[in-house]
Tab-separated table of C-alpha atoms and ligand atoms in Angstrom:
chain	number	residue	atom	x	y	z
A	11	MET	CA	116.853	-21.087	197.116
A	12	ARG	CA	115.827	-19.752	200.507
A	13	TYR	CA	112.533	-20.099	202.177
A	14	LEU	CA	110.459	-17.781	204.381
A	15	SER	CA	107.606	-18.470	206.796
A	16	THR	CA	104.128	-17.380	205.728
A	17	ARG	CA	103.878	-15.669	209.167
A	18	GLY	CA	107.124	-13.859	208.791
A	19	GLU	CA	108.487	-14.355	212.336
A	20	ALA	CA	110.737	-17.282	211.830
A	21	ALA	CA	114.295	-17.228	210.378
A	22	GLN	CA	114.668	-17.719	206.558
A	23	LEU	CA	116.151	-21.143	205.773
A	24	ALA	CA	117.914	-23.022	203.035
A	25	PHE	CA	116.165	-26.020	201.567
A	26	GLU	CA	117.960	-28.604	203.639
A	27	ASP	CA	116.905	-26.939	206.766
A	28	VAL	CA	113.311	-26.632	205.610
A	29	LEU	CA	113.351	-30.266	204.897
A	30	LEU	CA	114.091	-31.101	208.518
A	31	ALA	CA	112.121	-28.236	210.029
A	32	GLY	CA	108.703	-29.170	208.762
A	33	LEU	CA	106.518	-26.377	210.331
A	34	ALA	CA	108.247	-22.977	210.907
A	35	THR	CA	108.796	-22.035	214.534
A	36	ASP	CA	106.234	-19.140	214.285
A	37	GLY	CA	103.521	-21.682	213.286
A	38	GLY	CA	103.662	-20.705	209.627
A	39	LEU	CA	104.522	-22.743	206.622
A	40	TYR	CA	107.699	-22.309	204.610
A	41	ALA	CA	107.410	-20.903	201.005
A	42	PRO	CA	110.216	-20.187	198.596
A	43	LEU	CA	111.359	-16.554	198.224
A	44	ALA	CA	110.465	-16.900	194.558
A	45	TYR	CA	109.114	-19.518	192.218
A	46	PRO	CA	111.728	-20.701	189.615
A	47	HIS	CA	110.580	-20.158	185.962
A	48	VAL	CA	110.510	-23.128	183.512
A	49	ALA	CA	110.647	-21.699	180.036
A	50	PRO	CA	108.312	-23.098	177.356
A	51	GLY	CA	111.243	-24.810	175.580
A	52	GLU	CA	112.304	-26.551	178.831
A	53	ILE	CA	108.664	-27.697	179.316
A	54	ALA	CA	108.547	-29.058	175.801
A	55	ALA	CA	111.882	-30.769	176.318
A	56	LEU	CA	110.305	-32.942	179.052
A	57	ALA	CA	108.375	-34.874	176.429
A	58	GLY	CA	109.542	-38.506	176.621
A	59	VAL	CA	111.845	-37.978	179.464
A	60	PRO	CA	111.645	-40.669	182.213
A	61	TYR	CA	109.665	-39.582	185.337
A	62	ALA	CA	112.682	-39.705	187.634
A	63	GLU	CA	114.712	-37.459	185.406
A	64	ALA	CA	111.866	-34.953	184.928
A	65	ALA	CA	111.476	-34.856	188.756
A	66	ALA	CA	115.226	-34.140	189.194
A	67	ARG	CA	115.125	-31.412	186.593
A	68	LEU	CA	112.026	-29.690	187.973
A	69	ILE	CA	112.993	-29.949	191.632
A	70	ALA	CA	116.650	-28.938	191.283
A	71	PRO	CA	116.009	-25.133	191.349
A	72	PHE	CA	114.129	-25.441	194.738
A	73	VAL	CA	116.973	-27.464	196.212
A	74	SER	CA	120.034	-25.548	195.028
A	75	GLU	CA	122.613	-26.468	197.839
A	76	ALA	CA	125.394	-28.062	195.834
A	77	ALA	CA	125.374	-31.417	197.728
A	78	SER	CA	121.589	-31.857	197.626
A	79	GLU	CA	121.327	-30.939	193.982
A	80	ALA	CA	124.167	-33.471	193.142
A	81	GLY	CA	122.255	-36.170	194.990
A	82	LEU	CA	118.815	-35.502	193.525
A	83	PRO	CA	119.061	-37.555	190.287
A	84	GLY	CA	120.125	-40.639	192.176
A	85	GLN	CA	117.492	-40.151	194.830
A	86	ALA	CA	114.723	-39.695	192.236
A	87	GLU	CA	115.895	-42.784	190.301
A	88	ALA	CA	115.781	-44.935	193.505
A	89	ALA	CA	112.505	-43.355	194.633
A	90	TYR	CA	110.538	-44.452	191.578
A	91	ALA	CA	112.321	-47.784	190.889
A	92	SER	CA	109.715	-49.796	192.888
A	93	PHE	CA	106.610	-48.312	191.228
A	94	ARG	CA	104.439	-50.983	189.477
A	95	HIS	CA	103.982	-48.843	186.269
A	96	ARG	CA	106.903	-47.934	184.043
A	97	ALA	CA	105.399	-44.467	183.393
A	98	ILE	CA	105.060	-43.918	187.196
A	99	ALA	CA	102.070	-41.659	186.705
A	100	PRO	CA	100.273	-42.724	183.612
A	101	LEU	CA	97.257	-41.104	182.033
A	102	THR	CA	94.143	-42.851	180.981
A	103	GLN	CA	91.322	-41.281	178.902
A	104	ILE	CA	87.787	-41.999	180.180
A	105	ALA	CA	85.710	-39.616	178.181
A	106	ASP	CA	86.087	-36.740	175.566
A	107	ASN	CA	88.804	-34.437	177.000
A	108	LEU	CA	88.654	-36.157	180.439
A	109	PHE	CA	91.739	-37.911	181.589
A	110	VAL	CA	92.615	-39.754	184.818
A	111	LEU	CA	96.167	-39.260	186.157
A	112	GLU	CA	96.904	-42.523	187.967
A	113	LEU	CA	99.033	-41.690	191.005
A	114	PHE	CA	98.615	-45.013	192.777
A	115	HIS	CA	101.201	-47.275	191.399
A	116	GLY	CA	103.651	-46.741	194.250
A	117	PRO	CA	104.131	-49.166	197.219
A	118	THR	CA	101.128	-48.084	199.320
A	119	LEU	CA	98.702	-47.426	196.448
A	120	ALA	CA	98.136	-43.614	196.926
A	121	PHE	CA	99.509	-40.446	195.450
A	122	LYS	CA	101.537	-39.870	198.662
A	123	ASP	CA	104.195	-42.275	197.514
A	124	LEU	CA	105.271	-40.004	194.680
A	125	ALA	CA	106.538	-37.528	197.183
A	126	MET	CA	107.216	-39.640	200.124
A	127	GLN	CA	109.478	-42.100	198.421
A	128	LEU	CA	111.712	-39.250	197.334
A	129	LEU	CA	111.414	-37.325	200.704
A	130	GLY	CA	112.561	-40.446	202.561
A	131	ARG	CA	115.695	-40.623	200.536
A	132	MET	CA	116.450	-36.859	200.709
A	133	MET	CA	115.971	-36.934	204.531
A	134	ASN	CA	117.919	-40.058	205.112
A	135	ASP	CA	120.905	-38.855	203.050
A	136	LEU	CA	120.782	-35.412	204.891
A	137	LEU	CA	120.691	-37.049	208.284
A	138	GLU	CA	123.670	-39.238	207.365
A	139	LYS	CA	125.620	-36.123	206.055
A	140	ARG	CA	124.900	-34.216	209.210
A	141	ASN	CA	125.293	-37.299	211.476
A	142	LEU	CA	121.862	-36.609	213.057
A	143	ARG	CA	118.788	-38.492	214.144
A	144	ALA	CA	115.126	-37.351	213.734
A	145	THR	CA	111.763	-38.210	215.075
A	146	ILE	CA	109.133	-37.933	212.371
A	147	VAL	CA	105.610	-37.389	213.653
A	148	GLY	CA	102.867	-37.412	211.123
A	149	ALA	CA	99.137	-36.974	211.186
A	150	THR	CA	97.066	-39.011	208.707
A	151	SER	CA	93.551	-39.430	207.530
A	152	GLY	CA	94.625	-42.706	206.051
A	153	ASP	CA	97.213	-42.457	203.145
A	154	THR	CA	100.034	-40.208	204.374
A	155	GLY	CA	100.701	-42.524	207.342
A	156	ALA	CA	101.148	-45.685	205.271
A	157	ALA	CA	103.329	-43.806	202.796
A	158	ALA	CA	105.519	-42.373	205.465
A	159	ILE	CA	105.835	-45.672	207.239
A	160	GLU	CA	106.870	-47.317	204.017
A	161	ALA	CA	109.419	-44.682	203.261
A	162	PHE	CA	111.068	-44.592	206.685
A	163	ARG	CA	110.595	-48.032	208.103
A	164	GLY	CA	113.848	-49.677	209.231
A	165	LEU	CA	115.993	-46.621	208.838
A	166	PRO	CA	118.466	-46.469	211.707
A	167	ARG	CA	118.436	-42.619	212.006
A	168	VAL	CA	114.688	-42.177	212.170
A	169	ASP	CA	111.707	-43.076	214.408
A	170	VAL	CA	108.300	-42.608	212.936
A	171	PHE	CA	105.120	-41.897	214.929
A	172	ILE	CA	101.902	-41.761	212.957
A	173	LEU	CA	98.605	-40.410	214.524
A	174	TYR	CA	95.453	-41.672	212.754
A	175	PRO	CA	91.824	-41.023	213.706
A	176	HIS	CA	90.669	-44.135	215.591
A	177	GLY	CA	87.966	-46.017	213.552
A	178	ARG	CA	87.892	-43.357	210.864
A	179	VAL	CA	90.274	-44.951	208.103
A	180	SER	CA	89.504	-47.865	205.892
A	181	GLU	CA	90.551	-51.400	207.065
A	182	VAL	CA	93.071	-51.615	204.365
A	183	GLN	CA	94.503	-48.200	205.266
A	184	ARG	CA	94.705	-49.171	208.912
A	185	ARG	CA	96.330	-52.502	208.206
A	186	GLN	CA	98.854	-50.827	205.886
A	187	MET	CA	100.089	-48.954	208.971
A	188	THR	CA	99.589	-51.364	211.730
A	189	THR	CA	101.058	-54.644	210.274
A	190	VAL	CA	104.520	-53.192	209.793
A	191	ALA	CA	106.882	-54.921	212.182
A	192	ASP	CA	109.877	-52.580	212.128
A	193	ASP	CA	110.624	-51.285	215.616
A	194	ASN	CA	111.204	-47.681	214.479
A	195	VAL	CA	107.505	-47.470	213.530
A	196	HIS	CA	104.817	-46.490	216.101
A	197	THR	CA	101.200	-46.246	215.057
A	198	ILE	CA	98.892	-44.287	217.398
A	199	ALA	CA	95.045	-44.570	216.972
A	200	LEU	CA	93.940	-41.124	218.312
A	201	GLN	CA	90.537	-40.815	219.792
A	202	GLY	CA	89.568	-37.877	217.626
A	203	THR	CA	89.481	-36.780	213.971
A	204	PHE	CA	92.290	-36.008	211.486
A	205	ASP	CA	91.920	-32.357	212.446
A	206	ASP	CA	92.595	-33.277	216.078
A	207	ALA	CA	95.594	-35.268	215.050
A	208	GLN	CA	96.948	-32.380	212.863
A	209	ASN	CA	96.293	-29.904	215.574
A	210	ILE	CA	98.370	-31.934	217.972
A	211	LEU	CA	101.090	-32.225	215.462
A	212	LYS	CA	101.223	-28.407	214.978
A	213	ARG	CA	101.191	-27.891	218.696
A	214	LEU	CA	104.132	-30.206	219.121
A	215	PHE	CA	106.049	-28.272	216.438
A	216	ARG	CA	105.418	-25.121	218.496
A	217	ASN	CA	106.592	-26.807	221.698
A	218	LYS	CA	110.210	-25.823	221.555
A	219	PRO	CA	111.571	-28.033	224.371
A	220	PHE	CA	109.779	-31.073	222.894
A	221	ARG	CA	110.714	-30.206	219.323
A	222	GLU	CA	114.413	-29.993	220.311
A	223	ARG	CA	114.399	-32.909	222.690
A	224	VAL	CA	113.121	-35.415	220.070
A	225	ALA	CA	114.583	-33.621	216.950
A	226	LEU	CA	111.070	-33.385	215.588
A	227	ALA	CA	110.718	-33.547	211.789
A	228	GLY	CA	107.433	-33.672	209.759
A	229	VAL	CA	106.496	-35.309	206.512
A	230	ASN	CA	102.938	-33.979	206.103
A	231	SER	CA	102.425	-31.438	203.326
A	232	ILE	CA	103.196	-28.735	205.845
A	233	ASN	CA	106.763	-29.828	204.730
A	234	TRP	CA	107.599	-27.857	201.602
A	235	ALA	CA	109.508	-30.789	200.163
A	236	ARG	CA	106.264	-32.713	200.008
A	237	VAL	CA	104.367	-30.363	197.785
A	238	VAL	CA	107.275	-29.614	195.558
A	239	ALA	CA	107.723	-33.228	194.782
A	240	GLN	CA	103.972	-33.407	193.906
A	241	MET	CA	104.358	-30.585	191.426
A	242	VAL	CA	106.208	-32.916	189.095
A	243	TYR	CA	103.185	-34.974	187.809
A	244	TYR	CA	101.325	-31.826	186.839
A	245	PHE	CA	104.169	-31.146	184.400
A	246	THR	CA	104.574	-34.691	183.134
A	247	SER	CA	100.819	-35.052	182.484
A	248	GLY	CA	100.597	-31.503	181.001
A	249	VAL	CA	103.380	-32.279	178.546
A	250	ALA	CA	101.795	-35.607	177.566
A	251	LEU	CA	98.637	-33.735	176.648
A	252	GLY	CA	100.455	-30.946	174.661
A	253	ALA	CA	101.815	-28.391	177.118
A	254	PRO	CA	103.361	-25.831	176.757
A	255	HIS	CA	101.235	-25.317	173.487
A	256	ARG	CA	97.927	-26.161	175.115
A	257	ARG	CA	96.185	-25.127	178.311
A	258	ILE	CA	94.963	-27.895	180.700
A	259	SER	CA	92.727	-27.857	183.751
A	260	TYR	CA	93.244	-30.132	186.753
A	261	ALA	CA	90.505	-31.490	189.064
A	262	VAL	CA	91.967	-32.471	192.397
A	263	PRO	CA	90.411	-34.414	195.241
A	264	THR	CA	91.206	-32.185	198.103
A	265	GLY	CA	91.613	-32.317	201.923
A	266	ASN	CA	94.693	-30.686	203.341
A	267	PHE	CA	95.127	-28.633	200.067
A	268	GLY	CA	98.691	-29.943	199.453
A	269	ASP	CA	97.917	-31.700	196.121
A	270	VAL	CA	96.069	-28.835	194.560
A	271	LEU	CA	98.746	-26.372	195.838
A	272	ALA	CA	101.268	-28.455	193.965
A	273	GLY	CA	99.254	-27.699	190.753
A	274	TYR	CA	99.322	-23.992	191.667
A	275	ILE	CA	103.168	-24.222	192.115
A	276	ALA	CA	103.425	-25.753	188.659
A	277	LYS	CA	101.344	-22.928	187.211
A	278	ARG	CA	103.566	-20.330	188.922
A	279	MET	CA	106.599	-22.100	187.367
A	280	GLY	CA	105.141	-21.627	183.938
A	281	LEU	CA	102.935	-24.730	183.172
A	282	PRO	CA	99.874	-23.447	181.168
A	283	VAL	CA	97.247	-24.495	183.692
A	284	ASP	CA	93.745	-23.157	182.914
A	285	ARG	CA	91.610	-23.966	186.059
A	286	LEU	CA	92.531	-25.710	189.274
A	287	ILE	CA	89.389	-27.439	190.348
A	288	VAL	CA	89.159	-28.323	193.987
A	289	ALA	CA	86.899	-31.284	194.568
A	290	THR	CA	85.792	-31.928	198.119
A	291	ASN	CA	83.429	-34.444	199.710
A	292	ALA	CA	80.808	-33.357	202.323
A	293	ASN	CA	83.652	-31.824	204.333
A	294	ASP	CA	83.377	-28.729	202.114
A	295	ILE	CA	85.237	-26.022	203.887
A	296	LEU	CA	87.166	-25.091	200.721
A	297	ALA	CA	84.091	-25.001	198.497
A	298	ARG	CA	82.393	-22.731	201.129
A	299	ALA	CA	85.458	-20.572	201.471
A	300	LEU	CA	85.693	-19.939	197.768
A	301	ALA	CA	81.909	-19.271	197.475
A	302	THR	CA	81.569	-16.998	200.477
A	303	GLY	CA	84.988	-15.698	201.307
A	304	ARG	CA	84.699	-17.100	204.875
A	305	TYR	CA	87.125	-19.867	205.972
A	306	GLU	CA	85.246	-21.612	208.755
A	307	PRO	CA	85.919	-25.178	209.803
A	308	ARG	CA	82.864	-27.196	210.962
A	309	GLY	CA	82.673	-30.622	212.553
A	310	VAL	CA	84.116	-33.479	210.425
A	311	THR	CA	81.557	-35.676	208.656
A	312	PRO	CA	82.684	-39.303	208.070
A	313	THR	CA	82.355	-40.243	204.330
A	314	GLN	CA	83.299	-43.006	202.020
A	315	SER	CA	86.368	-40.950	200.978
A	316	PRO	CA	87.879	-40.889	204.556
A	317	SER	CA	91.244	-39.399	203.517
A	318	MET	CA	89.383	-36.136	202.618
A	319	ASP	CA	87.490	-35.952	205.857
A	320	ILE	CA	89.339	-32.824	206.782
A	321	GLN	CA	88.141	-29.390	207.806
A	322	VAL	CA	91.380	-27.522	208.468
A	323	SER	CA	93.287	-27.493	205.133
A	324	SER	CA	96.787	-26.511	206.144
A	325	ASN	CA	98.182	-25.557	202.753
A	326	PHE	CA	95.468	-22.994	202.204
A	327	GLU	CA	97.768	-20.817	204.307
A	328	ARG	CA	100.395	-20.882	201.511
A	329	LEU	CA	97.826	-19.805	198.908
A	330	LEU	CA	96.554	-17.076	201.160
A	331	PHE	CA	100.078	-15.750	201.621
A	332	ASP	CA	100.544	-15.423	197.917
A	333	ALA	CA	97.048	-14.061	197.274
A	334	THR	CA	97.559	-11.329	199.847
A	335	GLY	CA	100.675	-10.256	198.005
A	336	ARG	CA	102.794	-12.084	200.583
A	337	ASP	CA	101.468	-10.084	203.466
A	338	HIS	CA	102.699	-11.713	206.654
A	339	ALA	CA	100.564	-9.505	208.935
A	340	ALA	CA	97.494	-10.384	206.953
A	341	VAL	CA	98.187	-14.163	207.245
A	342	ARG	CA	98.954	-13.807	210.979
A	343	ALA	CA	95.719	-11.931	211.502
A	344	ALA	CA	93.648	-14.556	209.621
A	345	PHE	CA	95.149	-17.519	211.604
A	346	ALA	CA	94.846	-15.639	214.932
A	347	SER	CA	91.233	-15.086	214.106
A	348	LEU	CA	90.831	-18.763	213.244
A	349	GLU	CA	92.321	-19.772	216.620
A	350	GLN	CA	90.267	-17.225	218.654
A	351	SER	CA	86.980	-17.154	216.912
A	352	GLY	CA	86.997	-20.281	214.712
A	353	ALA	CA	86.949	-18.485	211.321
A	354	PHE	CA	88.458	-15.719	209.232
A	355	GLU	CA	87.259	-13.602	206.308
A	356	ILE	CA	89.360	-13.629	203.077
A	357	PRO	CA	89.646	-9.921	202.066
A	358	PRO	CA	88.064	-9.103	198.643
A	359	ALA	CA	91.307	-8.720	196.673
A	360	PRO	CA	92.850	-11.979	197.650
A	361	LEU	CA	89.531	-13.748	197.249
A	362	GLU	CA	89.274	-12.429	193.664
A	363	ALA	CA	92.864	-13.536	192.987
A	364	ILE	CA	92.025	-17.040	194.332
A	365	ARG	CA	88.830	-17.262	192.323
A	366	ALA	CA	90.796	-16.279	189.176
A	367	GLU	CA	92.624	-19.531	189.267
A	368	PHE	CA	90.608	-21.901	191.499
A	369	GLU	CA	87.100	-23.168	191.555
A	370	ALA	CA	85.597	-25.746	193.869
A	371	LEU	CA	82.763	-28.304	194.047
A	372	SER	CA	81.550	-30.334	196.944
A	373	VAL	CA	80.521	-33.853	195.820
A	374	GLY	CA	78.115	-35.696	198.181
A	375	GLU	CA	77.982	-39.353	198.997
A	376	ALA	CA	75.247	-40.313	196.552
A	377	GLN	CA	77.047	-38.418	193.686
A	378	THR	CA	80.360	-40.134	194.536
A	379	THR	CA	78.760	-43.552	194.291
A	380	ALA	CA	76.962	-42.530	191.107
A	381	GLU	CA	80.204	-41.375	189.527
A	382	ILE	CA	81.960	-44.644	190.382
A	383	ALA	CA	79.038	-46.541	188.778
A	384	ARG	CA	78.847	-44.235	185.676
A	385	THR	CA	82.553	-44.356	184.918
A	386	TRP	CA	82.502	-48.141	185.293
A	387	ARG	CA	79.512	-48.401	182.979
A	388	GLU	CA	80.694	-45.968	180.363
A	389	ALA	CA	84.439	-46.503	180.414
A	390	GLY	CA	84.987	-49.854	182.202
A	391	TYR	CA	87.242	-48.106	184.561
A	392	VAL	CA	87.054	-48.317	188.358
A	393	LEU	CA	87.556	-45.076	190.333
A	394	ASP	CA	88.299	-44.917	194.041
A	395	PRO	CA	85.863	-42.733	195.974
A	396	HIS	CA	88.352	-39.829	196.341
A	397	THR	CA	89.064	-39.897	192.647
A	398	ALA	CA	85.349	-40.008	191.956
A	399	THR	CA	84.842	-36.565	193.520
A	400	GLY	CA	87.559	-35.272	191.215
A	401	VAL	CA	86.023	-36.934	188.117
A	402	ARG	CA	82.595	-35.545	189.036
A	403	ALA	CA	84.044	-32.047	189.409
A	404	ALA	CA	85.942	-32.537	186.069
A	405	ARG	CA	82.677	-33.428	184.257
A	406	THR	CA	81.081	-30.286	185.653
A	407	ARG	CA	83.905	-28.204	184.330
A	408	LEU	CA	83.731	-29.902	180.955
A	409	GLU	CA	79.948	-29.025	180.760
A	410	LYS	CA	81.010	-25.327	180.891
A	411	ASP	CA	84.129	-25.716	178.771
A	412	PRO	CA	84.286	-28.862	176.619
A	413	ALA	CA	87.255	-27.666	174.640
A	414	THR	CA	89.875	-27.598	177.443
A	415	PRO	CA	91.157	-30.963	178.492
A	416	VAL	CA	90.709	-31.805	182.174
A	417	VAL	CA	92.972	-34.115	184.105
A	418	ALA	CA	91.351	-35.646	187.083
A	419	LEU	CA	93.988	-36.760	189.674
A	420	SER	CA	93.450	-40.355	190.735
A	421	THR	CA	94.806	-40.240	194.226
A	422	ALA	CA	94.279	-43.797	195.463
A	423	HIS	CA	93.831	-47.320	194.199
A	424	PRO	CA	90.204	-48.495	194.429
A	425	ALA	CA	91.191	-51.697	196.338
A	426	LYS	CA	91.886	-49.483	199.341
A	427	PHE	CA	88.124	-48.858	199.652
A	428	PRO	CA	86.460	-52.145	198.723
A	429	GLU	CA	83.084	-51.481	200.428
A	430	ALA	CA	82.593	-48.199	198.569
A	431	ILE	CA	83.408	-49.867	195.233
A	432	GLU	CA	81.146	-52.877	195.881
A	433	ARG	CA	78.272	-50.566	196.761
A	434	ALA	CA	78.701	-48.734	193.384
A	435	ILE	CA	79.592	-51.530	190.935
A	436	GLY	CA	78.772	-54.785	192.765
A	437	HIS	CA	82.264	-56.221	193.054
A	438	ARG	CA	85.481	-55.648	195.069
A	439	PRO	CA	88.741	-54.782	193.254
A	440	ARG	CA	91.749	-56.952	194.190
A	441	LEU	CA	94.687	-55.630	196.182
A	442	PRO	CA	97.970	-56.057	194.315
A	443	GLU	CA	100.513	-58.427	195.786
A	444	PRO	CA	102.728	-58.435	197.865
A	445	LEU	CA	100.605	-55.906	199.865
A	446	ALA	CA	97.585	-58.241	200.082
A	447	ALA	CA	99.656	-60.969	201.883
A	448	ARG	CA	101.384	-58.508	204.174
A	449	LEU	CA	98.105	-57.153	205.488
A	450	GLU	CA	97.384	-60.511	207.115
A	451	ALA	CA	100.216	-59.970	209.569
A	452	PRO	CA	99.392	-59.074	213.194
A	453	GLU	CA	98.402	-55.572	213.961
A	454	ARG	CA	100.375	-53.299	216.302
A	455	PHE	CA	98.939	-49.903	217.523
A	456	THR	CA	98.308	-47.862	220.590
A	457	VAL	CA	95.094	-46.148	221.295
A	458	LEU	CA	95.629	-42.709	222.898
A	459	GLU	CA	93.163	-40.045	223.975
A	460	ASN	CA	93.066	-36.715	222.101
A	461	ASP	CA	95.491	-34.984	224.400
A	462	GLU	CA	98.799	-33.278	223.354
A	463	ALA	CA	100.528	-33.944	226.617
A	464	ARG	CA	99.654	-37.666	226.426
A	465	VAL	CA	100.878	-37.933	222.896
A	466	ALA	CA	104.089	-35.986	223.600
A	467	ALA	CA	104.891	-38.192	226.544
A	468	PHE	CA	104.294	-41.392	224.489
A	469	ILE	CA	106.662	-40.058	221.818
A	470	ALA	CA	109.348	-38.800	224.108
A	471	GLU	CA	109.470	-42.205	225.952
A	472	ARG	CA	110.075	-44.116	222.715
A	473	ALA	CA	112.022	-41.712	220.421
A	474	ARG	CA	115.618	-42.764	220.298
A	475	ALA	CA	116.741	-39.112	219.480
A	476	ALA	CA	115.390	-38.137	222.931
A	477	GLN	CA	117.600	-40.708	224.568
A	478	ILE	CA	120.928	-39.303	223.326
B	735	PLP	C1	93.250	-40.575	198.509
B	735	PLP	C2	93.383	-39.154	198.796
B	735	PLP	N1	92.859	-38.277	197.979
B	735	PLP	C3	92.877	-36.981	198.200
B	735	PLP	C4	93.528	-36.457	199.359
B	735	PLP	C5	93.531	-35.000	199.538
B	735	PLP	O1	94.817	-34.470	199.258
B	735	PLP	P1	95.376	-33.189	199.964
B	735	PLP	O2	95.279	-33.354	201.432
B	735	PLP	O3	96.663	-32.954	199.412
B	735	PLP	O4	94.404	-32.094	199.557
B	735	PLP	C6	94.131	-37.388	200.231
B	735	PLP	C7	94.866	-36.855	201.472
B	735	PLP	O5	95.718	-36.101	201.428
B	735	PLP	C8	94.072	-38.739	199.956
B	735	PLP	O6	94.732	-39.603	200.708
B	736	LIG	N1	94.756	-37.157	203.328
B	736	LIG	C1	95.905	-37.138	204.051
B	736	LIG	C2	95.890	-36.133	205.112
B	736	LIG	C3	97.269	-35.596	205.377
B	736	LIG	O1	97.688	-34.898	204.263
B	736	LIG	P1	99.133	-34.440	204.028
B	736	LIG	O2	99.193	-34.297	202.549
B	736	LIG	O3	99.267	-33.076	204.685
B	736	LIG	O4	100.066	-35.346	204.535
B	736	LIG	C4	96.184	-38.619	204.473
B	736	LIG	O5	95.895	-39.478	203.793
B	736	LIG	O6	96.788	-38.705	205.574
């Protein structure tokens, strides 16, 4: 399989090079030349298959270089071995035709682990094969950072630098990142928002001398390997509920648009997905874009679902690329307009194409708290605040179409957000061990101003790849 940039001005690459490249050199995101097709019989045959094996089967066509494909089953087996639930991503029913897909049984209690544990192994094996080092720089609104640190800590070929918005993640999220003692891990509290952090990250990728000097690699969902690994749980949950013989909708708490894009990829591959429901918090750029056709970031509002406090949803670019019929010039024009005037209009045909598959709902703070309380009262089940936005959106969908099952993706363990849960149901969930004990360790982080040059200098001084 080969990959092209959404902006059409970077070289086409094979999977292994995309894995290390992260963002394309033209500022675009890599997408496969074509989506592999999974036939209905192959989907049905996933029933009862262990998650790691399903992952290896579904991801293999995207990988396709002989060496990588051969390593995939072992990497997947190892990636999911440490999960606290045998099913890896189990489903729980909380109301008629409403299911919660629990994606928080990995080491850092968020859905990021499902991709990051695999990505860590793929990247490490590739670096060893090529005898290379890499400097991973990641931007996080709370969960990607911890998952990346957990996946790459202690690896001799990698240094990890994580930028998180200072004072804008939960205490548990912060401690998950800052209490790690491995000296290849560097946590930066950026004086800005997640969007500022992601903006710096993208600018670093476009800074050729820096990129080459530190052997820059990325593990945010701008890296294709991240979203493709997230596609797997749409298939496993769909099959558990009757796919390929039954259509299913998915409600996805959304920020950077990676997770819901993974559902779209599953649909392109042949999973019978009915609706993809984008749930946002007050940071509602996607809900506004779908309603009005205008993609226009506004200032970020802090909420009780901080990981979704995002206004620039990077993976929307991949969707726009497909919706325009893979028109590089249209994508370039849209993102040039975003850079120059702070917005772009989605042309009518692509907007219709997007609306045919996606819908969106913005869920406010009071509704989020009410949803956590309701689900606790009616089902005895504790939702984290991000998941609550998805469940609220799923219920809205079920009011319109009660016959089609909706899977709401549960993207984080509620114990990561104890204040929000206590506010809604009067008590705090417990953090699973051994994480709870580790979070007592001393914290280590550096506060940096929101300045690309300052961040670049900090990284270049410490990255071992830059010292070779
Ligand atoms: C708990 C949680 N829910 C939802 C999201 C949104 O996911 P995405 O950025 O893939 O849209 C995030 C961040 O990515 C998250 O950490
Ligand atoms: N919510 C994310 C933001 C980054 O998303 P990613 O999927 O692009 O890594 C986080 O928790 O960091």
